[in-house]
Amino acid sequence: MTIFFGVLAILLLLAFIIRKAHRNTYEAVLHKVQVGGCPEGGDGALRILQLSDLHLEKLSITPDDVYNKLKDEAIDLIALTGDFLDREESIDKLGPYLAALNALKPTYGMYAVFGNHDYVLQGEAFERLRATLEAHGCTVLQNETKTITVNGQTVHIIGIDDFYTGRSDIKKAYAGVKDGINLVLTHDPDIVPHMKDYHFDYLLSGHFHGGQIHWPKPYHLAKMSKTLTERNMIKGYHEWEGKPFYINEGLGQTGVNIRIGSKPEVTLHVMALPPVAGTEAVKAV
């Protein structure tokens, strides 16, 4: 009888943990990060909304949730850093999220790069994903650059394709990039140590999900990255040789639809123009 009640207690505890872990997937957090020391809303600030890792097959956040959380924010540019889905039948689910983001009226538009899960799709299926993004006004960047002018300053939006699947071509992505401010969008942050010879003022990435199951620590990330994870660079703001980059925890989940020690994230980066380097150049706002 004692063994029975012991097993029952363990099962009840396990059920509670799983229920709470699933509930966490509905609780998106809006993180605001200021880069470069520019006062929020001041002249020369570029306000970048970043979403990453939607994983539409296991996404608890609705398009209305996204819109309502962000509708009162001034947004200059939207950056989508990959891993939208795994299966072709999920493509139709993407449209409502893109429509919700467009309703936020970003001044300089919306830009996207692909992640490793997106490349599970091939041929016509992959082209349909790309076409869906473009049909909603999203500029897709695969090792290429789009240049815009913000408050009289040149800003290069450099999209580097997925590093994890070996599709990154940094040289090609930077082709034609001259003087200006370099904002890099990419999926896998593990590319950062390979960019020693390429300047960027800020880099946005995702891929790690903040561990997703981060208890007592995210052991599984060792299979995805060594250089960054062994330095505990798995989420949030970091610097590599003085160059700032950010790892978004992602909006959706992969594998199982639970989160422990991590919650879905949307991030609003307020980037000073021109940027200011150094560790004191960033703080939460």
PDB file of C-alpha atoms in Angstrom:
ATOM      1  CA  MET A   1       0.000   0.000   0.000  1.00  0.00           C
ATOM      2  CA  THR A   2       2.843   2.386   0.817  1.00  0.00           C
ATOM      3  CA  ILE A   3       4.406   1.711  -2.571  1.00  0.00           C
ATOM      4  CA  PHE A   4       1.036   2.341  -4.250  1.00  0.00           C
ATOM      5  CA  PHE A   5       0.628   5.768  -2.664  1.00  0.00           C
ATOM      6  CA  GLY A   6       4.253   6.593  -3.433  1.00  0.00           C
ATOM      7  CA  VAL A   7       3.771   5.787  -7.113  1.00  0.00           C
ATOM      8  CA  LEU A   8       0.474   7.701  -7.152  1.00  0.00           C
ATOM      9  CA  ALA A   9       2.149  10.764  -5.656  1.00  0.00           C
ATOM     10  CA  ILE A  10       4.894  10.639  -8.293  1.00  0.00           C
ATOM     11  CA  LEU A  11       2.353  10.322 -11.100  1.00  0.00           C
ATOM     12  CA  LEU A  12       0.298  13.241  -9.761  1.00  0.00           C
ATOM     13  CA  LEU A  13       3.420  15.371  -9.470  1.00  0.00           C
ATOM     14  CA  LEU A  14       4.452  14.438 -13.004  1.00  0.00           C
ATOM     15  CA  ALA A  15       0.987  15.300 -14.317  1.00  0.00           C
ATOM     16  CA  PHE A  16       1.134  18.685 -12.571  1.00  0.00           C
ATOM     17  CA  ILE A  17       4.568  19.461 -14.027  1.00  0.00           C
ATOM     18  CA  ILE A  18       3.488  18.509 -17.554  1.00  0.00           C
ATOM     19  CA  ARG A  19       0.297  20.574 -17.259  1.00  0.00           C
ATOM     20  CA  LYS A  20       2.251  23.593 -16.031  1.00  0.00           C
ATOM     21  CA  ALA A  21       4.904  23.088 -18.722  1.00  0.00           C
ATOM     22  CA  HIS A  22       2.199  23.058 -21.401  1.00  0.00           C
ATOM     23  CA  ARG A  23       0.531  26.120 -19.875  1.00  0.00           C
ATOM     24  CA  ASN A  24       3.835  27.969 -20.214  1.00  0.00           C
ATOM     25  CA  THR A  25       3.511  27.723 -24.002  1.00  0.00           C
ATOM     26  CA  TYR A  26       0.528  30.112 -23.864  1.00  0.00           C
ATOM     27  CA  GLU A  27       2.342  32.770 -21.837  1.00  0.00           C
ATOM     28  CA  ALA A  28       4.279  34.843 -24.360  1.00  0.00           C
ATOM     29  CA  VAL A  29       6.650  37.412 -22.891  1.00  0.00           C
ATOM     30  CA  LEU A  30       7.451  40.734 -24.574  1.00  0.00           C
ATOM     31  CA  HIS A  31      11.094  41.582 -23.978  1.00  0.00           C
ATOM     32  CA  LYS A  32      12.311  45.102 -24.718  1.00  0.00           C
ATOM     33  CA  VAL A  33      16.015  45.604 -25.306  1.00  0.00           C
ATOM     34  CA  GLN A  34      17.796  48.891 -25.891  1.00  0.00           C
ATOM     35  CA  VAL A  35      21.006  48.761 -27.889  1.00  0.00           C
ATOM     36  CA  GLY A  36      23.379  51.680 -28.324  1.00  0.00           C
ATOM     37  CA  GLY A  37      22.306  53.918 -25.461  1.00  0.00           C
ATOM     38  CA  CYS A  38      19.710  55.854 -27.463  1.00  0.00           C
ATOM     39  CA  PRO A  39      16.723  56.959 -25.358  1.00  0.00           C
ATOM     40  CA  GLU A  40      13.573  55.050 -26.267  1.00  0.00           C
ATOM     41  CA  GLY A  41      11.633  56.950 -28.890  1.00  0.00           C
ATOM     42  CA  GLY A  42      14.463  59.426 -29.386  1.00  0.00           C
ATOM     43  CA  ASP A  43      15.839  60.564 -32.721  1.00  0.00           C
ATOM     44  CA  GLY A  44      17.989  57.978 -34.439  1.00  0.00           C
ATOM     45  CA  ALA A  45      16.335  54.897 -32.905  1.00  0.00           C
ATOM     46  CA  LEU A  46      15.309  51.936 -35.061  1.00  0.00           C
ATOM     47  CA  ARG A  47      12.597  49.900 -33.350  1.00  0.00           C
ATOM     48  CA  ILE A  48      12.867  46.277 -34.531  1.00  0.00           C
ATOM     49  CA  LEU A  49      10.248  43.682 -33.656  1.00  0.00           C
ATOM     50  CA  GLN A  50      11.705  40.167 -33.752  1.00  0.00           C
ATOM     51  CA  LEU A  51       9.779  36.902 -33.866  1.00  0.00           C
ATOM     52  CA  SER A  52      11.504  33.571 -34.292  1.00  0.00           C
ATOM     53  CA  ASP A  53      10.784  29.850 -34.344  1.00  0.00           C
ATOM     54  CA  LEU A  54       7.012  29.919 -34.781  1.00  0.00           C
ATOM     55  CA  HIS A  55       6.926  26.142 -35.327  1.00  0.00           C
ATOM     56  CA  LEU A  56       3.298  26.345 -36.420  1.00  0.00           C
ATOM     57  CA  GLU A  57       2.668  22.668 -35.674  1.00  0.00           C
ATOM     58  CA  LYS A  58       3.212  23.339 -31.974  1.00  0.00           C
ATOM     59  CA  LEU A  59       2.295  26.975 -31.428  1.00  0.00           C
ATOM     60  CA  SER A  60      -0.082  27.954 -28.630  1.00  0.00           C
ATOM     61  CA  ILE A  61      -0.006  31.713 -29.295  1.00  0.00           C
ATOM     62  CA  THR A  62      -2.741  32.918 -31.701  1.00  0.00           C
ATOM     63  CA  PRO A  63      -2.461  35.728 -34.295  1.00  0.00           C
ATOM     64  CA  ASP A  64      -4.772  37.833 -32.112  1.00  0.00           C
ATOM     65  CA  ASP A  65      -2.480  37.221 -29.136  1.00  0.00           C
ATOM     66  CA  VAL A  66       0.443  38.579 -31.156  1.00  0.00           C
ATOM     67  CA  TYR A  67      -1.444  41.618 -32.382  1.00  0.00           C
ATOM     68  CA  ASN A  68      -2.952  42.536 -28.995  1.00  0.00           C
ATOM     69  CA  LYS A  69       0.399  42.259 -27.242  1.00  0.00           C
ATOM     70  CA  LEU A  70       2.039  44.615 -29.738  1.00  0.00           C
ATOM     71  CA  LYS A  71      -0.710  46.932 -31.001  1.00  0.00           C
ATOM     72  CA  ASP A  72       0.347  49.844 -28.787  1.00  0.00           C
ATOM     73  CA  GLU A  73       4.032  49.654 -29.750  1.00  0.00           C
ATOM     74  CA  ALA A  74       5.666  51.833 -32.413  1.00  0.00           C
ATOM     75  CA  ILE A  75       7.450  49.465 -34.799  1.00  0.00           C
ATOM     76  CA  ASP A  76       9.838  50.450 -37.575  1.00  0.00           C
ATOM     77  CA  LEU A  77      10.823  47.029 -38.881  1.00  0.00           C
ATOM     78  CA  ILE A  78       9.824  43.408 -38.330  1.00  0.00           C
ATOM     79  CA  ALA A  79      12.444  40.638 -38.418  1.00  0.00           C
ATOM     80  CA  LEU A  80      11.428  36.972 -38.663  1.00  0.00           C
ATOM     81  CA  THR A  81      14.403  34.725 -37.946  1.00  0.00           C
ATOM     82  CA  GLY A  82      13.320  31.350 -39.256  1.00  0.00           C
ATOM     83  CA  ASP A  83      11.753  27.991 -38.404  1.00  0.00           C
ATOM     84  CA  PHE A  84       8.190  28.775 -39.420  1.00  0.00           C
ATOM     85  CA  LEU A  85       7.072  25.153 -39.792  1.00  0.00           C
ATOM     86  CA  ASP A  86       7.944  21.540 -40.568  1.00  0.00           C
ATOM     87  CA  ARG A  87       5.107  20.402 -42.821  1.00  0.00           C
ATOM     88  CA  GLU A  88       3.544  21.696 -46.028  1.00  0.00           C
ATOM     89  CA  GLU A  89       0.027  21.485 -44.620  1.00  0.00           C
ATOM     90  CA  SER A  90       1.007  24.110 -42.030  1.00  0.00           C
ATOM     91  CA  ILE A  91       1.700  26.803 -44.638  1.00  0.00           C
ATOM     92  CA  ASP A  92      -1.937  27.945 -44.631  1.00  0.00           C
ATOM     93  CA  LYS A  93      -1.634  28.657 -40.909  1.00  0.00           C
ATOM     94  CA  LEU A  94       1.137  31.190 -41.539  1.00  0.00           C
ATOM     95  CA  GLY A  95      -1.014  33.745 -43.375  1.00  0.00           C
ATOM     96  CA  PRO A  96      -3.038  34.951 -40.359  1.00  0.00           C
ATOM     97  CA  TYR A  97       0.151  35.593 -38.367  1.00  0.00           C
ATOM     98  CA  LEU A  98       1.665  37.604 -41.214  1.00  0.00           C
ATOM     99  CA  ALA A  99      -1.587  39.552 -41.536  1.00  0.00           C
ATOM    100  CA  ALA A 100      -1.494  40.337 -37.810  1.00  0.00           C
ATOM    101  CA  LEU A 101       2.087  41.573 -38.138  1.00  0.00           C
ATOM    102  CA  ASN A 102       1.211  43.722 -41.143  1.00  0.00           C
ATOM    103  CA  ALA A 103      -1.599  45.276 -39.097  1.00  0.00           C
ATOM    104  CA  LEU A 104       1.120  46.668 -36.807  1.00  0.00           C
ATOM    105  CA  LYS A 105       2.168  48.842 -39.783  1.00  0.00           C
ATOM    106  CA  PRO A 106       5.982  48.586 -39.595  1.00  0.00           C
ATOM    107  CA  THR A 107       7.470  51.707 -41.194  1.00  0.00           C
ATOM    108  CA  TYR A 108      10.175  49.899 -43.163  1.00  0.00           C
ATOM    109  CA  GLY A 109       8.437  46.595 -43.730  1.00  0.00           C
ATOM    110  CA  MET A 110       8.984  42.972 -42.765  1.00  0.00           C
ATOM    111  CA  TYR A 111      12.016  40.754 -43.490  1.00  0.00           C
ATOM    112  CA  ALA A 112      12.589  37.022 -43.091  1.00  0.00           C
ATOM    113  CA  VAL A 113      15.258  34.347 -43.205  1.00  0.00           C
ATOM    114  CA  PHE A 114      14.759  30.583 -43.149  1.00  0.00           C
ATOM    115  CA  GLY A 115      15.753  28.079 -40.469  1.00  0.00           C
ATOM    116  CA  ASN A 116      16.674  24.409 -40.486  1.00  0.00           C
ATOM    117  CA  HIS A 117      13.093  23.209 -40.004  1.00  0.00           C
ATOM    118  CA  ASP A 118      11.873  25.232 -42.996  1.00  0.00           C
ATOM    119  CA  TYR A 119      14.254  23.257 -45.198  1.00  0.00           C
ATOM    120  CA  VAL A 120      12.424  20.034 -44.375  1.00  0.00           C
ATOM    121  CA  LEU A 121      10.171  21.337 -47.149  1.00  0.00           C
ATOM    122  CA  GLN A 122      11.575  20.863 -50.643  1.00  0.00           C
ATOM    123  CA  GLY A 123      10.754  21.814 -54.210  1.00  0.00           C
ATOM    124  CA  GLU A 124       7.265  23.199 -54.757  1.00  0.00           C
ATOM    125  CA  ALA A 125       6.406  23.001 -51.058  1.00  0.00           C
ATOM    126  CA  PHE A 126       9.342  25.204 -50.100  1.00  0.00           C
ATOM    127  CA  GLU A 127       8.534  27.652 -52.897  1.00  0.00           C
ATOM    128  CA  ARG A 128       4.985  27.845 -51.593  1.00  0.00           C
ATOM    129  CA  LEU A 129       6.305  28.832 -48.167  1.00  0.00           C
ATOM    130  CA  ARG A 130       8.435  31.532 -49.719  1.00  0.00           C
ATOM    131  CA  ALA A 131       5.541  32.745 -51.874  1.00  0.00           C
ATOM    132  CA  THR A 132       3.274  32.964 -48.816  1.00  0.00           C
ATOM    133  CA  LEU A 133       5.763  35.210 -47.066  1.00  0.00           C
ATOM    134  CA  GLU A 134       6.179  37.415 -50.126  1.00  0.00           C
ATOM    135  CA  ALA A 135       2.410  37.596 -50.732  1.00  0.00           C
ATOM    136  CA  HIS A 136       2.103  39.244 -47.327  1.00  0.00           C
ATOM    137  CA  GLY A 137       4.729  41.858 -48.165  1.00  0.00           C
ATOM    138  CA  CYS A 138       7.641  40.107 -46.473  1.00  0.00           C
ATOM    139  CA  THR A 139      11.095  40.483 -48.034  1.00  0.00           C
ATOM    140  CA  VAL A 140      12.819  37.085 -47.950  1.00  0.00           C
ATOM    141  CA  LEU A 141      16.619  37.151 -47.709  1.00  0.00           C
ATOM    142  CA  GLN A 142      18.739  34.128 -48.597  1.00  0.00           C
ATOM    143  CA  ASN A 143      22.373  35.206 -48.398  1.00  0.00           C
ATOM    144  CA  GLU A 144      21.477  38.678 -49.661  1.00  0.00           C
ATOM    145  CA  THR A 145      21.065  42.243 -48.474  1.00  0.00           C
ATOM    146  CA  LYS A 146      18.321  44.846 -48.599  1.00  0.00           C
ATOM    147  CA  THR A 147      19.389  48.454 -47.985  1.00  0.00           C
ATOM    148  CA  ILE A 148      17.071  51.074 -46.520  1.00  0.00           C
ATOM    149  CA  THR A 149      17.499  54.663 -45.359  1.00  0.00           C
ATOM    150  CA  VAL A 150      16.472  55.522 -41.805  1.00  0.00           C
ATOM    151  CA  ASN A 151      16.622  59.123 -40.623  1.00  0.00           C
ATOM    152  CA  GLY A 152      19.123  59.861 -43.367  1.00  0.00           C
ATOM    153  CA  GLN A 153      21.368  56.919 -42.458  1.00  0.00           C
ATOM    154  CA  THR A 154      22.066  53.831 -44.540  1.00  0.00           C
ATOM    155  CA  VAL A 155      20.993  50.567 -42.914  1.00  0.00           C
ATOM    156  CA  HIS A 156      21.911  47.240 -44.520  1.00  0.00           C
ATOM    157  CA  ILE A 157      19.566  44.387 -43.605  1.00  0.00           C
ATOM    158  CA  ILE A 158      21.775  41.364 -44.220  1.00  0.00           C
ATOM    159  CA  GLY A 159      20.023  38.002 -44.352  1.00  0.00           C
ATOM    160  CA  ILE A 160      22.342  35.025 -43.907  1.00  0.00           C
ATOM    161  CA  ASP A 161      20.849  31.628 -44.697  1.00  0.00           C
ATOM    162  CA  ASP A 162      20.739  28.791 -42.188  1.00  0.00           C
ATOM    163  CA  PHE A 163      24.122  27.836 -40.715  1.00  0.00           C
ATOM    164  CA  TYR A 164      22.919  24.598 -39.103  1.00  0.00           C
ATOM    165  CA  THR A 165      22.068  23.030 -42.478  1.00  0.00           C
ATOM    166  CA  GLY A 166      25.180  24.402 -44.200  1.00  0.00           C
ATOM    167  CA  ARG A 167      23.369  26.970 -46.341  1.00  0.00           C
ATOM    168  CA  SER A 168      25.155  30.054 -45.041  1.00  0.00           C
ATOM    169  CA  ASP A 169      27.238  32.063 -47.503  1.00  0.00           C
ATOM    170  CA  ILE A 170      28.501  35.068 -45.573  1.00  0.00           C
ATOM    171  CA  LYS A 171      30.558  36.440 -48.445  1.00  0.00           C
ATOM    172  CA  LYS A 172      27.575  36.350 -50.784  1.00  0.00           C
ATOM    173  CA  ALA A 173      25.288  37.891 -48.173  1.00  0.00           C
ATOM    174  CA  TYR A 174      27.695  40.812 -47.707  1.00  0.00           C
ATOM    175  CA  ALA A 175      28.324  41.349 -51.432  1.00  0.00           C
ATOM    176  CA  GLY A 176      27.891  45.023 -52.252  1.00  0.00           C
ATOM    177  CA  VAL A 177      27.652  46.098 -48.609  1.00  0.00           C
ATOM    178  CA  LYS A 178      29.560  49.331 -48.152  1.00  0.00           C
ATOM    179  CA  ASP A 179      29.452  52.048 -45.521  1.00  0.00           C
ATOM    180  CA  GLY A 180      26.414  51.999 -43.293  1.00  0.00           C
ATOM    181  CA  ILE A 181      24.887  50.216 -40.352  1.00  0.00           C
ATOM    182  CA  ASN A 182      24.814  46.428 -40.626  1.00  0.00           C
ATOM    183  CA  LEU A 183      21.822  44.605 -39.142  1.00  0.00           C
ATOM    184  CA  VAL A 184      22.173  40.843 -39.641  1.00  0.00           C
ATOM    185  CA  LEU A 185      19.238  38.433 -39.596  1.00  0.00           C
ATOM    186  CA  THR A 186      20.024  34.732 -39.358  1.00  0.00           C
ATOM    187  CA  HIS A 187      18.547  31.666 -37.709  1.00  0.00           C
ATOM    188  CA  ASP A 188      21.404  29.806 -36.041  1.00  0.00           C
ATOM    189  CA  PRO A 189      23.554  32.009 -33.759  1.00  0.00           C
ATOM    190  CA  ASP A 190      26.408  29.514 -33.989  1.00  0.00           C
ATOM    191  CA  ILE A 191      27.498  31.403 -37.104  1.00  0.00           C
ATOM    192  CA  VAL A 192      28.669  34.353 -35.001  1.00  0.00           C
ATOM    193  CA  PRO A 193      32.162  32.969 -34.186  1.00  0.00           C
ATOM    194  CA  HIS A 194      32.672  32.486 -37.957  1.00  0.00           C
ATOM    195  CA  MET A 195      32.076  36.166 -38.722  1.00  0.00           C
ATOM    196  CA  LYS A 196      35.385  37.534 -37.497  1.00  0.00           C
ATOM    197  CA  ASP A 197      36.096  39.242 -40.812  1.00  0.00           C
ATOM    198  CA  TYR A 198      32.585  40.622 -41.260  1.00  0.00           C
ATOM    199  CA  HIS A 199      31.338  43.642 -39.403  1.00  0.00           C
ATOM    200  CA  PHE A 200      27.871  43.825 -37.940  1.00  0.00           C
ATOM    201  CA  ASP A 201      26.358  46.361 -35.580  1.00  0.00           C
ATOM    202  CA  TYR A 202      23.682  43.971 -34.345  1.00  0.00           C
ATOM    203  CA  LEU A 203      22.723  40.375 -35.176  1.00  0.00           C
ATOM    204  CA  LEU A 204      19.350  38.739 -34.502  1.00  0.00           C
ATOM    205  CA  SER A 205      18.929  34.963 -34.296  1.00  0.00           C
ATOM    206  CA  GLY A 206      16.873  32.194 -32.669  1.00  0.00           C
ATOM    207  CA  HIS A 207      17.175  28.393 -32.970  1.00  0.00           C
ATOM    208  CA  PHE A 208      17.887  27.468 -29.332  1.00  0.00           C
ATOM    209  CA  HIS A 209      14.401  28.149 -27.852  1.00  0.00           C
ATOM    210  CA  GLY A 210      16.140  29.218 -24.648  1.00  0.00           C
ATOM    211  CA  GLY A 211      16.569  25.495 -24.105  1.00  0.00           C
ATOM    212  CA  GLN A 212      12.764  24.975 -24.150  1.00  0.00           C
ATOM    213  CA  ILE A 213      13.238  22.317 -21.469  1.00  0.00           C
ATOM    214  CA  HIS A 214      15.773  24.175 -19.387  1.00  0.00           C
ATOM    215  CA  TRP A 215      15.859  22.076 -16.241  1.00  0.00           C
ATOM    216  CA  PRO A 216      18.126  21.757 -14.480  1.00  0.00           C
ATOM    217  CA  LYS A 217      19.971  22.933 -17.596  1.00  0.00           C
ATOM    218  CA  PRO A 218      19.462  22.449 -21.356  1.00  0.00           C
ATOM    219  CA  TYR A 219      21.643  19.393 -21.926  1.00  0.00           C
ATOM    220  CA  HIS A 220      20.179  18.750 -25.395  1.00  0.00           C
ATOM    221  CA  LEU A 221      21.607  22.005 -26.785  1.00  0.00           C
ATOM    222  CA  ALA A 222      25.070  20.444 -26.733  1.00  0.00           C
ATOM    223  CA  LYS A 223      23.973  18.542 -29.865  1.00  0.00           C
ATOM    224  CA  MET A 224      23.067  21.815 -31.606  1.00  0.00           C
ATOM    225  CA  SER A 225      26.003  23.987 -30.612  1.00  0.00           C
ATOM    226  CA  LYS A 226      29.265  23.767 -28.732  1.00  0.00           C
ATOM    227  CA  THR A 227      30.925  27.118 -29.179  1.00  0.00           C
ATOM    228  CA  LEU A 228      28.060  29.139 -27.748  1.00  0.00           C
ATOM    229  CA  THR A 229      26.376  26.701 -25.381  1.00  0.00           C
ATOM    230  CA  GLU A 230      29.583  25.896 -23.522  1.00  0.00           C
ATOM    231  CA  ARG A 231      29.740  29.635 -22.792  1.00  0.00           C
ATOM    232  CA  ASN A 232      26.111  29.624 -21.631  1.00  0.00           C
ATOM    233  CA  MET A 233      25.099  31.776 -24.606  1.00  0.00           C
ATOM    234  CA  ILE A 234      21.677  30.249 -25.222  1.00  0.00           C
ATOM    235  CA  LYS A 235      19.255  33.169 -25.025  1.00  0.00           C
ATOM    236  CA  GLY A 236      19.119  36.945 -24.770  1.00  0.00           C
ATOM    237  CA  TYR A 237      21.799  39.557 -25.440  1.00  0.00           C
ATOM    238  CA  HIS A 238      25.475  38.637 -25.794  1.00  0.00           C
ATOM    239  CA  GLU A 239      28.658  39.963 -27.347  1.00  0.00           C
ATOM    240  CA  TRP A 240      31.330  38.131 -29.310  1.00  0.00           C
ATOM    241  CA  GLU A 241      34.610  40.015 -29.604  1.00  0.00           C
ATOM    242  CA  GLY A 242      32.734  43.235 -28.933  1.00  0.00           C
ATOM    243  CA  LYS A 243      29.982  42.622 -31.510  1.00  0.00           C
ATOM    244  CA  PRO A 244      26.439  42.431 -30.104  1.00  0.00           C
ATOM    245  CA  PHE A 245      23.955  39.697 -30.952  1.00  0.00           C
ATOM    246  CA  TYR A 246      20.650  38.424 -29.618  1.00  0.00           C
ATOM    247  CA  ILE A 247      19.227  34.893 -29.328  1.00  0.00           C
ATOM    248  CA  ASN A 248      15.420  34.888 -29.282  1.00  0.00           C
ATOM    249  CA  GLU A 249      13.695  32.114 -27.295  1.00  0.00           C
ATOM    250  CA  GLY A 250      11.130  31.588 -30.037  1.00  0.00           C
ATOM    251  CA  LEU A 251       7.354  31.786 -30.132  1.00  0.00           C
ATOM    252  CA  GLY A 252       6.565  28.112 -30.696  1.00  0.00           C
ATOM    253  CA  GLN A 253       7.956  24.771 -29.622  1.00  0.00           C
ATOM    254  CA  THR A 254       9.456  21.743 -31.294  1.00  0.00           C
ATOM    255  CA  GLY A 255       9.308  18.088 -30.306  1.00  0.00           C
ATOM    256  CA  VAL A 256       6.849  18.246 -27.413  1.00  0.00           C
ATOM    257  CA  ASN A 257       4.581  21.223 -26.829  1.00  0.00           C
ATOM    258  CA  ILE A 258       5.936  22.138 -23.407  1.00  0.00           C
ATOM    259  CA  ARG A 259       8.362  24.638 -21.907  1.00  0.00           C
ATOM    260  CA  ILE A 260      10.258  24.394 -18.637  1.00  0.00           C
ATOM    261  CA  GLY A 261      12.502  27.291 -17.613  1.00  0.00           C
ATOM    262  CA  SER A 262      11.614  29.162 -20.806  1.00  0.00           C
ATOM    263  CA  LYS A 263       8.568  30.967 -22.226  1.00  0.00           C
ATOM    264  CA  PRO A 264       7.567  32.049 -25.731  1.00  0.00           C
ATOM    265  CA  GLU A 265       9.202  35.347 -26.621  1.00  0.00           C
ATOM    266  CA  VAL A 266       8.607  38.370 -28.804  1.00  0.00           C
ATOM    267  CA  THR A 267      11.320  40.996 -28.676  1.00  0.00           C
ATOM    268  CA  LEU A 268      11.345  44.703 -29.376  1.00  0.00           C
ATOM    269  CA  HIS A 269      14.890  45.925 -29.993  1.00  0.00           C
ATOM    270  CA  VAL A 270      15.447  49.698 -29.812  1.00  0.00           C
ATOM    271  CA  MET A 271      18.660  50.161 -31.770  1.00  0.00           C
ATOM    272  CA  ALA A 272      20.521  53.451 -31.665  1.00  0.00           C
ATOM    273  CA  LEU A 273      21.632  54.997 -34.935  1.00  0.00           C
ATOM    274  CA  PRO A 274      24.561  55.197 -35.078  1.00  0.00           C
ATOM    275  CA  PRO A 275      25.176  52.278 -32.690  1.00  0.00           C
ATOM    276  CA  VAL A 276      27.455  52.415 -29.680  1.00  0.00           C
ATOM    277  CA  ALA A 277      29.680  49.379 -29.068  1.00  0.00           C
ATOM    278  CA  GLY A 278      30.551  47.937 -25.676  1.00  0.00           C
ATOM    279  CA  THR A 279      28.781  46.029 -22.942  1.00  0.00           C
ATOM    280  CA  GLU A 280      27.255  49.139 -21.449  1.00  0.00           C
ATOM    281  CA  ALA A 281      25.413  49.784 -24.712  1.00  0.00           C
ATOM    282  CA  VAL A 282      22.496  47.522 -23.821  1.00  0.00           C
ATOM    283  CA  LYS A 283      19.900  47.513 -21.107  1.00  0.00           C
ATOM    284  CA  ALA A 284      16.325  46.393 -20.643  1.00  0.00           C
ATOM    285  CA  VAL A 285      13.725  49.107 -21.218  1.00  0.00           C
TER     286      VAL A 285
END
